[in-house]
Every structure is written in structure tokens, then in C-alpha cells.
PDB file of C-alpha atoms in Angstrom:
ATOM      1  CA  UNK A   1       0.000   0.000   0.000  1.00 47.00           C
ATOM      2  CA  UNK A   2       1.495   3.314  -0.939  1.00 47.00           C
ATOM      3  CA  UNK A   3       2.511   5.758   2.133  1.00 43.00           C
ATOM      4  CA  UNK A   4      -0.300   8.387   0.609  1.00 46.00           C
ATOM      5  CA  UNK A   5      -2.841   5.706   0.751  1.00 42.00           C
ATOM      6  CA  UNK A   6      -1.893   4.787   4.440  1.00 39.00           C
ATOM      7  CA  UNK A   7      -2.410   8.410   5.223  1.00 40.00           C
ATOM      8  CA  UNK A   8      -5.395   8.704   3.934  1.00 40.00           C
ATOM      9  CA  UNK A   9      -6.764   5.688   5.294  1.00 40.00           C
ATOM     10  CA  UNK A  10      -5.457   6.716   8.759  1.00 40.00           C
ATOM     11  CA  UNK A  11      -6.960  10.265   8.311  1.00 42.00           C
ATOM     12  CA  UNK A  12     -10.537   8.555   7.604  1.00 39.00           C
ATOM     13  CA  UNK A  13     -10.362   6.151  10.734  1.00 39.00           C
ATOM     14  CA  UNK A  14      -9.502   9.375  12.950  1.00 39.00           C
ATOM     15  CA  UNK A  15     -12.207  11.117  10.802  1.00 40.00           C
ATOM     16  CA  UNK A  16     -14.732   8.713  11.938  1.00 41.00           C
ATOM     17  CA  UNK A  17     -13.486   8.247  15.404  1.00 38.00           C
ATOM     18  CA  UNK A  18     -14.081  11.680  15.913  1.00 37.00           C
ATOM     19  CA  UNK A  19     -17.345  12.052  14.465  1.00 37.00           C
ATOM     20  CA  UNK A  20     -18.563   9.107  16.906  1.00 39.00           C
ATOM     21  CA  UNK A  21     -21.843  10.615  18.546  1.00 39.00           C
ATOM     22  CA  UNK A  22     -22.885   9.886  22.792  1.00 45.00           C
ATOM     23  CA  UNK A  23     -25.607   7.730  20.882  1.00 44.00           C
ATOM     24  CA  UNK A  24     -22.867   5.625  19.055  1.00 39.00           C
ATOM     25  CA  UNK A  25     -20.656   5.200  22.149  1.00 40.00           C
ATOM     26  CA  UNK A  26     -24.015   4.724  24.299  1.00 44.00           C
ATOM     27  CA  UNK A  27     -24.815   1.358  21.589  1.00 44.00           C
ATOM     28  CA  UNK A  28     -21.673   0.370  22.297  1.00 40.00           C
ATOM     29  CA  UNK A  29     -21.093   0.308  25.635  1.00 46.00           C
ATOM     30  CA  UNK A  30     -24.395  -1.428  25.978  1.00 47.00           C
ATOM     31  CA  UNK A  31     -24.362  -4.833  27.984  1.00 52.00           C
ATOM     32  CA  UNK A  32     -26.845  -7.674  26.543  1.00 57.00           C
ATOM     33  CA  UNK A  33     -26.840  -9.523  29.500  1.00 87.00           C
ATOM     34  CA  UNK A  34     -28.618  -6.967  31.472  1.00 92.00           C
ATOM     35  CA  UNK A  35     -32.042  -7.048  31.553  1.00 91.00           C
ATOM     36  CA  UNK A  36     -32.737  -3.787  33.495  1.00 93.00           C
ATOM     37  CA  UNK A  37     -36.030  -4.808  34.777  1.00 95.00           C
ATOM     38  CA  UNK A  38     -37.535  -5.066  38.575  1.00 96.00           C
ATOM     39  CA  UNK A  39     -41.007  -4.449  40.254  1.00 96.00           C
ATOM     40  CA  UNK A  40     -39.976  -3.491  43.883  1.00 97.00           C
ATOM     41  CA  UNK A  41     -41.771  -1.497  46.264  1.00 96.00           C
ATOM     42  CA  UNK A  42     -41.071   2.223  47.544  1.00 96.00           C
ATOM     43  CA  UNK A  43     -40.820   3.161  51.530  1.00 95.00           C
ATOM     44  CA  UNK A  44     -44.449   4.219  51.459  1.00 94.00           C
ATOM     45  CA  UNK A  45     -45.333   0.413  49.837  1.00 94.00           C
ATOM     46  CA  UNK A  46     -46.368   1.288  46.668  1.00 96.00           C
ATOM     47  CA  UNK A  47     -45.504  -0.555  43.622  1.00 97.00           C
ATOM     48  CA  UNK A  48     -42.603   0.705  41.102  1.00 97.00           C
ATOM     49  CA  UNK A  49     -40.988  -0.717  38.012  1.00 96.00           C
ATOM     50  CA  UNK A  50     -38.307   0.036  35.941  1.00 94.00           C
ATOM     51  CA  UNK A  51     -41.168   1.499  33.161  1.00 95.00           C
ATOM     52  CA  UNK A  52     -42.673   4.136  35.540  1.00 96.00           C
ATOM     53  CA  UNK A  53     -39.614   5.990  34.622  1.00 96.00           C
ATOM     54  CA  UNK A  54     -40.167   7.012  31.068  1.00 91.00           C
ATOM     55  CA  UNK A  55     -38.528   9.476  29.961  1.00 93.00           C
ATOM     56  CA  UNK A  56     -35.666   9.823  31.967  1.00 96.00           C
ATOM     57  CA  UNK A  57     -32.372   8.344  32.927  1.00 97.00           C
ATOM     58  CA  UNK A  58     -31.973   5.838  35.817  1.00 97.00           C
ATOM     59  CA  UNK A  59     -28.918   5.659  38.393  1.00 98.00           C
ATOM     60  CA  UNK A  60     -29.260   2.291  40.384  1.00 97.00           C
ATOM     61  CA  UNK A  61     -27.267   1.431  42.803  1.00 97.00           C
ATOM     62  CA  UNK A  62     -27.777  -1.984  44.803  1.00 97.00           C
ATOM     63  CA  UNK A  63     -26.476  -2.871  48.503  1.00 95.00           C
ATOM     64  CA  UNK A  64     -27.910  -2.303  52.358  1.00 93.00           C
ATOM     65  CA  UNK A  65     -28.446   0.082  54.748  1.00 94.00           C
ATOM     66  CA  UNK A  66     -25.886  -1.623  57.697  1.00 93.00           C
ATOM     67  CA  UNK A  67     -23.239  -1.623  55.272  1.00 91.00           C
ATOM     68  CA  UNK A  68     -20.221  -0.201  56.304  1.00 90.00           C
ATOM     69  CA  UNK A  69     -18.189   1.046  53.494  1.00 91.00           C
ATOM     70  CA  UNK A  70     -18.860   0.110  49.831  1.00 93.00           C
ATOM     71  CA  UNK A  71     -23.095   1.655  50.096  1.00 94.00           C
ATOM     72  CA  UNK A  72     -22.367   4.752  51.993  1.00 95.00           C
ATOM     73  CA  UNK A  73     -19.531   5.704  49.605  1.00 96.00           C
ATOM     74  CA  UNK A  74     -21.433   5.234  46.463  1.00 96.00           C
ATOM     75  CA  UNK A  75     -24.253   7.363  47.990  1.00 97.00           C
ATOM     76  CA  UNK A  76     -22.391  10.150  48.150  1.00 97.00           C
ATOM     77  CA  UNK A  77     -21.142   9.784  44.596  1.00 97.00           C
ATOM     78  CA  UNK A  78     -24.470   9.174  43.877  1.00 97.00           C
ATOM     79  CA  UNK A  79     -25.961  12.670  45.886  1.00 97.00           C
ATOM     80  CA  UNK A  80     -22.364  14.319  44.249  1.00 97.00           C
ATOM     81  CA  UNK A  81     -23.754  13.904  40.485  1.00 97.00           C
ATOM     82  CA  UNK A  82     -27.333  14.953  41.646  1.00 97.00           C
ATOM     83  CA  UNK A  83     -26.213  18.294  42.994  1.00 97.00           C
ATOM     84  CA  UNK A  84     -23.674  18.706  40.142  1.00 97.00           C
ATOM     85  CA  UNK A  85     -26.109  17.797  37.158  1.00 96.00           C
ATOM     86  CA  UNK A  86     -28.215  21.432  38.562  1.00 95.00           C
ATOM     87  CA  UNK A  87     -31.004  21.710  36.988  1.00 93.00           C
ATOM     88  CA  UNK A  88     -30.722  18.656  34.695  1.00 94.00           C
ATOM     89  CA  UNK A  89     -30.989  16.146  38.162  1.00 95.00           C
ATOM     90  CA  UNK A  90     -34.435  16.540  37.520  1.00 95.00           C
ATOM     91  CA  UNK A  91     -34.105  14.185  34.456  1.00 96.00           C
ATOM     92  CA  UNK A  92     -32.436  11.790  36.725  1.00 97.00           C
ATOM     93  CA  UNK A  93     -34.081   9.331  39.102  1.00 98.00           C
ATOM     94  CA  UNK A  94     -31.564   7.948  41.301  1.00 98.00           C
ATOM     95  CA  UNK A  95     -32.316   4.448  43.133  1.00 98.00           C
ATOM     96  CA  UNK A  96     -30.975   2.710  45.805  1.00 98.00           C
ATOM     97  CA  UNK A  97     -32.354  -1.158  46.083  1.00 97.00           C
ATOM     98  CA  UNK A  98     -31.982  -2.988  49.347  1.00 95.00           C
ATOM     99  CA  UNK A  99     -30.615  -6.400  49.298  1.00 94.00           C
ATOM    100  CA  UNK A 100     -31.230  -6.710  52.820  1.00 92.00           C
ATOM    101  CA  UNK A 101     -35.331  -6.905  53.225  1.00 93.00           C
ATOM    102  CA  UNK A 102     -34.896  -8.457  56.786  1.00 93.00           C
ATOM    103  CA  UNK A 103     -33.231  -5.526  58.355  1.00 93.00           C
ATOM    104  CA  UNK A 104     -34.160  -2.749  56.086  1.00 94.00           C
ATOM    105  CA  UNK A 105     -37.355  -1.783  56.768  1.00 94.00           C
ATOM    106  CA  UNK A 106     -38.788   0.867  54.857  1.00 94.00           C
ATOM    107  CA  UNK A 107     -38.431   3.848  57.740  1.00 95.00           C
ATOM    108  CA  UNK A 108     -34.738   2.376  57.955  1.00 96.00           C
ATOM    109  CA  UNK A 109     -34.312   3.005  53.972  1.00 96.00           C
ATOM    110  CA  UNK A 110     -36.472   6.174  54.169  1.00 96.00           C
ATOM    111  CA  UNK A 111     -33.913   8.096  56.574  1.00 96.00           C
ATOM    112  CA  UNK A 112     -30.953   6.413  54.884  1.00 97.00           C
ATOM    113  CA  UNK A 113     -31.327   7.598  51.270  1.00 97.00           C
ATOM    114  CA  UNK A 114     -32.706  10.794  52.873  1.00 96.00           C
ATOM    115  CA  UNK A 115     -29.831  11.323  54.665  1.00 96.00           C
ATOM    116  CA  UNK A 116     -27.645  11.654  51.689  1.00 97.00           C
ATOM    117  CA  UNK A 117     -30.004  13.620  49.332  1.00 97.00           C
ATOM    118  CA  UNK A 118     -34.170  13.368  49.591  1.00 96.00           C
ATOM    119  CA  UNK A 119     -34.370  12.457  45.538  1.00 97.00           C
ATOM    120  CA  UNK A 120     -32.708   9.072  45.984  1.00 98.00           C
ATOM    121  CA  UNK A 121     -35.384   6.742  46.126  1.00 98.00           C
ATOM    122  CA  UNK A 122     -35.112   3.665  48.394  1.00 98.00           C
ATOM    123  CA  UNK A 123     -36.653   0.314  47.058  1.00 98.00           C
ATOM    124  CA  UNK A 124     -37.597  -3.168  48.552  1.00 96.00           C
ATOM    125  CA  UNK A 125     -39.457  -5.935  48.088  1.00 95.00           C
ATOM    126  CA  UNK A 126     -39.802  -9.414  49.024  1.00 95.00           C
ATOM    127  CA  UNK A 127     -37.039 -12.191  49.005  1.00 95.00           C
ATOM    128  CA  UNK A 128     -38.224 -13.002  45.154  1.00 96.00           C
ATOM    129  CA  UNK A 129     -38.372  -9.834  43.964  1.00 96.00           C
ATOM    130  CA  UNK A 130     -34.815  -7.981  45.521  1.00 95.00           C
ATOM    131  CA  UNK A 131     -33.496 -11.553  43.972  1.00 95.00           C
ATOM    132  CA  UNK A 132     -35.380 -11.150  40.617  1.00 96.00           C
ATOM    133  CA  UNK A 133     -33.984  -8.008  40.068  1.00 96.00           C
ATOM    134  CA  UNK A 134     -30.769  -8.625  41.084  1.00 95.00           C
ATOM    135  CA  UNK A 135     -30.345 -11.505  38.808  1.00 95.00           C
ATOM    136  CA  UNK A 136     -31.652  -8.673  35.854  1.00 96.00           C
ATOM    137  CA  UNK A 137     -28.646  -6.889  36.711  1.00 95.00           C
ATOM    138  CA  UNK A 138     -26.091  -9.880  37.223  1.00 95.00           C
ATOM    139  CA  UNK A 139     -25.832  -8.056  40.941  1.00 94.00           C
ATOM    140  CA  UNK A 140     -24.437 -11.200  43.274  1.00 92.00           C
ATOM    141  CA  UNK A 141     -25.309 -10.704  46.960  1.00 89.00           C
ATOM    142  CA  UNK A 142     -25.235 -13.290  49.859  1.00 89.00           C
ATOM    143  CA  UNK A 143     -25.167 -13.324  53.759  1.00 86.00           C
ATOM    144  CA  UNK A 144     -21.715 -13.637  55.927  1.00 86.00           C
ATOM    145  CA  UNK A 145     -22.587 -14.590  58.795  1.00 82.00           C
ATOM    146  CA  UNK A 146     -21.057 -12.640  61.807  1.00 78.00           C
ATOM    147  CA  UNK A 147     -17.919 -14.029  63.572  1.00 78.00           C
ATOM    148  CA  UNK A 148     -19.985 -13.740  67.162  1.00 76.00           C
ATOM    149  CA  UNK A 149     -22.564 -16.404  65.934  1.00 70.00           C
ATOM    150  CA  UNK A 150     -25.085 -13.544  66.482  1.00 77.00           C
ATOM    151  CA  UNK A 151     -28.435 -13.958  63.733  1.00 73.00           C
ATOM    152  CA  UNK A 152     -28.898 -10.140  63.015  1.00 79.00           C
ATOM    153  CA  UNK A 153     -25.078  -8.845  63.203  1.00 80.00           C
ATOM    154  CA  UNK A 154     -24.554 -10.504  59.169  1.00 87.00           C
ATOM    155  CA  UNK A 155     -22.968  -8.800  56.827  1.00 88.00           C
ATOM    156  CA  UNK A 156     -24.395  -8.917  53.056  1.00 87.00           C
ATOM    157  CA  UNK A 157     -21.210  -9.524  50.291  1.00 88.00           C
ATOM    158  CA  UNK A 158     -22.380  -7.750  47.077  1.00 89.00           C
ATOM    159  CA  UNK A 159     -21.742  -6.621  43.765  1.00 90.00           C
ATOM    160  CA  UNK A 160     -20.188  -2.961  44.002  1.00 93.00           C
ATOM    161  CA  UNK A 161     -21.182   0.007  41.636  1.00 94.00           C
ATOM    162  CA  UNK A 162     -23.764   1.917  40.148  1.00 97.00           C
ATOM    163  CA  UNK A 163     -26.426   1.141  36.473  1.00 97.00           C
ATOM    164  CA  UNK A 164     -27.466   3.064  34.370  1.00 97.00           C
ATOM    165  CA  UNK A 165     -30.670   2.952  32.272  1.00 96.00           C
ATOM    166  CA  UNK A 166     -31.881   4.927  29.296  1.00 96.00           C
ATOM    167  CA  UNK A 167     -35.202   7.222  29.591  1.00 95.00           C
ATOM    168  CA  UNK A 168     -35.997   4.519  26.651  1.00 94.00           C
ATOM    169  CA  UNK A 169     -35.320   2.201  29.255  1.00 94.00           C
ATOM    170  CA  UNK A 170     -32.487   0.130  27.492  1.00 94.00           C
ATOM    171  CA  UNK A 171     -29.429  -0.539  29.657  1.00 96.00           C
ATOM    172  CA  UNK A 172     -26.485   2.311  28.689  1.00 95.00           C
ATOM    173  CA  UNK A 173     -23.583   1.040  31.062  1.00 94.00           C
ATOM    174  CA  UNK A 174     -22.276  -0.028  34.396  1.00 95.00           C
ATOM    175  CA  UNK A 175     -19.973   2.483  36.537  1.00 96.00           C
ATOM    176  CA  UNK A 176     -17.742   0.694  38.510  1.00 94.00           C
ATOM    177  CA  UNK A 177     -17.237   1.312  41.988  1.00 94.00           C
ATOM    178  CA  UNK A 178     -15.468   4.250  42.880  1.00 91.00           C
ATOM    179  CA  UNK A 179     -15.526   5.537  39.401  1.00 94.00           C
ATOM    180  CA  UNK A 180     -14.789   9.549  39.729  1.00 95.00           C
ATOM    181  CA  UNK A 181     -17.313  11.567  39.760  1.00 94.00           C
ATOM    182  CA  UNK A 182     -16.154  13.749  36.879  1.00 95.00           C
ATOM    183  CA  UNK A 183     -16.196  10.986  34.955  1.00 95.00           C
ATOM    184  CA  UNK A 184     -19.993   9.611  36.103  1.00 95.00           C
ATOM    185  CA  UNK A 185     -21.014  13.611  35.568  1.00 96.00           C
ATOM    186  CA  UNK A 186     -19.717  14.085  32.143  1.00 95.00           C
ATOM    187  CA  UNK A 187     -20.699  11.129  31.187  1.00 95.00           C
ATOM    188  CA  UNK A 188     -24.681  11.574  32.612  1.00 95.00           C
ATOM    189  CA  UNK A 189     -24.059  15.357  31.417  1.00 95.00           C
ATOM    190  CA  UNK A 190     -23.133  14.227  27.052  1.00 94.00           C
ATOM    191  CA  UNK A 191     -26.309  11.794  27.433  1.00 94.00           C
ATOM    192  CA  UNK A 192     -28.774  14.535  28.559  1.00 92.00           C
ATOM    193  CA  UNK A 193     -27.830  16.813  25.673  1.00 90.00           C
ATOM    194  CA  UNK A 194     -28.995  14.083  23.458  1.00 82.00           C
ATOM    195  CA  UNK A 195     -32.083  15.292  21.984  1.00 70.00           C
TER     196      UNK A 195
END
């Protein structure tokens, strides 16, 4: 292949790399093997799905309300990119699902989420459901029992990190744990200017 050609073909392929819209890198980064479906229950017991969100973006986050590290950290990431995102947060519902029905009750979840910003909505369910929609998510969670022997002092292991769904309510990507917020904002912030 002639050097000109090379250049040419090199100056296309940066061409088109820069021309890549959100929407393109948004199919891309899509996971298949998320099926970001659940019917859960709020803290005042009413019924909510994935669909009664329509229209705007969804920021789930999965874990429990006694643990002590990994949950409380991502809820202030999560709060973070709320207050950041201004007036677009309003095109944002963020989530927080409890994997921990026996101990979170839903005054327990209320004040929790509340406690880190008042539009993070905390969601339960029964055994089935917080299982069924983990399982949608490939979100892994399981009791270790304490090292005292005592019943209600478990811990919960689980999947770290934060989900984000489409207002078309298609699966864009998973944030890792502890991804930086600048990253989680810009990112959040290039999707909403999609028209």
C-alpha cells in the first residue's frame, strides 16, 4: 500500500473516530446480559418498576443500609452527580435497592437515602423480587454470617457500583465502583444533551 494511501486511510479512521456521537458510544457500551427490569416497592409500599420511569435516565445502585463502606460511599457519589447535574438532576431518578429486606425496613431506607439527598429513592421488596432483580442486573449478593454467631449482626457480600438505564429504558452502562465523579457527571451530562 502506498505511504499516501496509508495516510489517507489513517486520516478517515480518525475522521470517523471523531465524528462518533454519545448515541454511538451509548450502543456500544451497551451490555446484553442486562435485563434492566424489577417491580420493587417504595418506603411508602407502593408498587414501582423500571417502566414508571419514562422518559428519563436511571442511576441504580444496589447494597444495604448496615453496610459499612462500599453503600455509603457510592451514595455520596451518587448525591455528588445529583447536585452537580443542577437543573438537569431533575431528568435523573436515582435508586438505591436494598438487598437486605430483613433488616431494612422501609423507615430504615427512608432516613438512609434521605440522609444523603431526599431524591434518591429507596426500594424493597420481598425475598423473590430484591433476587429477581438482582439476577436482571447480574448483581451477586449473599449473607456472611457474623464471627460472634449472632443472627442479626450478618454482613451482606455484594456486587459494588452503580447502572445506568436509558429514559428509553435500554441498559447504557455499568460504573464501577469508585468511578470519579467527573467521569460519572460528564458522562450523565453528554447523554442529557442528546435530543
Amino acid at each position: 500500500m502506498k505511504l499516501s494511501a496509508l495516510f489517507l486511510l489513517a486520516a478517515l479512521l480518525a475522521g470517523q473516530a471523531a465524528a462518533q456521537s454519545a448515541h454511538e458510544i451509548l450502543l456500544a457500551e451497551r451490555n446484553e446480559d442486562i435485563v434492566p427490569r424489577y417491580l420493587l416497592q417504595d418506603t411508602r409500599g407502593r408498587a414501582v418498576t423500571s417502566e414508571d420511569f419514562s422518559g428519563r435516565f436511571q442511576l441504580l445502585a444496589f447494597g444495604y443500609t448496615y453496610c459499612p463502606d462500599i453503600c455509603p460511599t457510592t451514595l455520596v457519589e451518587m448525591a455528588e452527580v445529583l447536585q452537580r447535574l443542577g437543573d438537569k438532576a431533575g431528568r435523573v431518578q436515582a435508586i438505591f435497592v436494598s438487598v437486605d429486606p430483613e433488616r431494612d425496613s422501609a423507615q430504615v431506607l427512608q432516613t438512609y437515602t434521605e440522609f444523603f439527598d431526599r431524591r434518591i429513592l429507596a426500594l424493597t421488596g420481598s425475598p423473590a423480587l430484591i433476587r429477581r432483580a438482582a439476577d436482571n442486573f447480574r448483581v451477586r449478593y449473599a449473607k456472611s454470617p457474623a464471627a460472634n454467631g449472632e443472627p442479626n449482626q450478618y454482613a451482606v457480600d455484594h456486587s459494588a457500583g452503580m447502572y445506568l438505564i436509558g429514559p428509553n429504558g435500554l441498559f447504557i452502562r455499568k460504573f464501577a465502583y469508585a468511578t470519579p465523579i467527573d467521569t460519572l457527571v460528564d458522562t450523565l451530562t453528554e447523554l442529557l444533551a442528546i435530543p
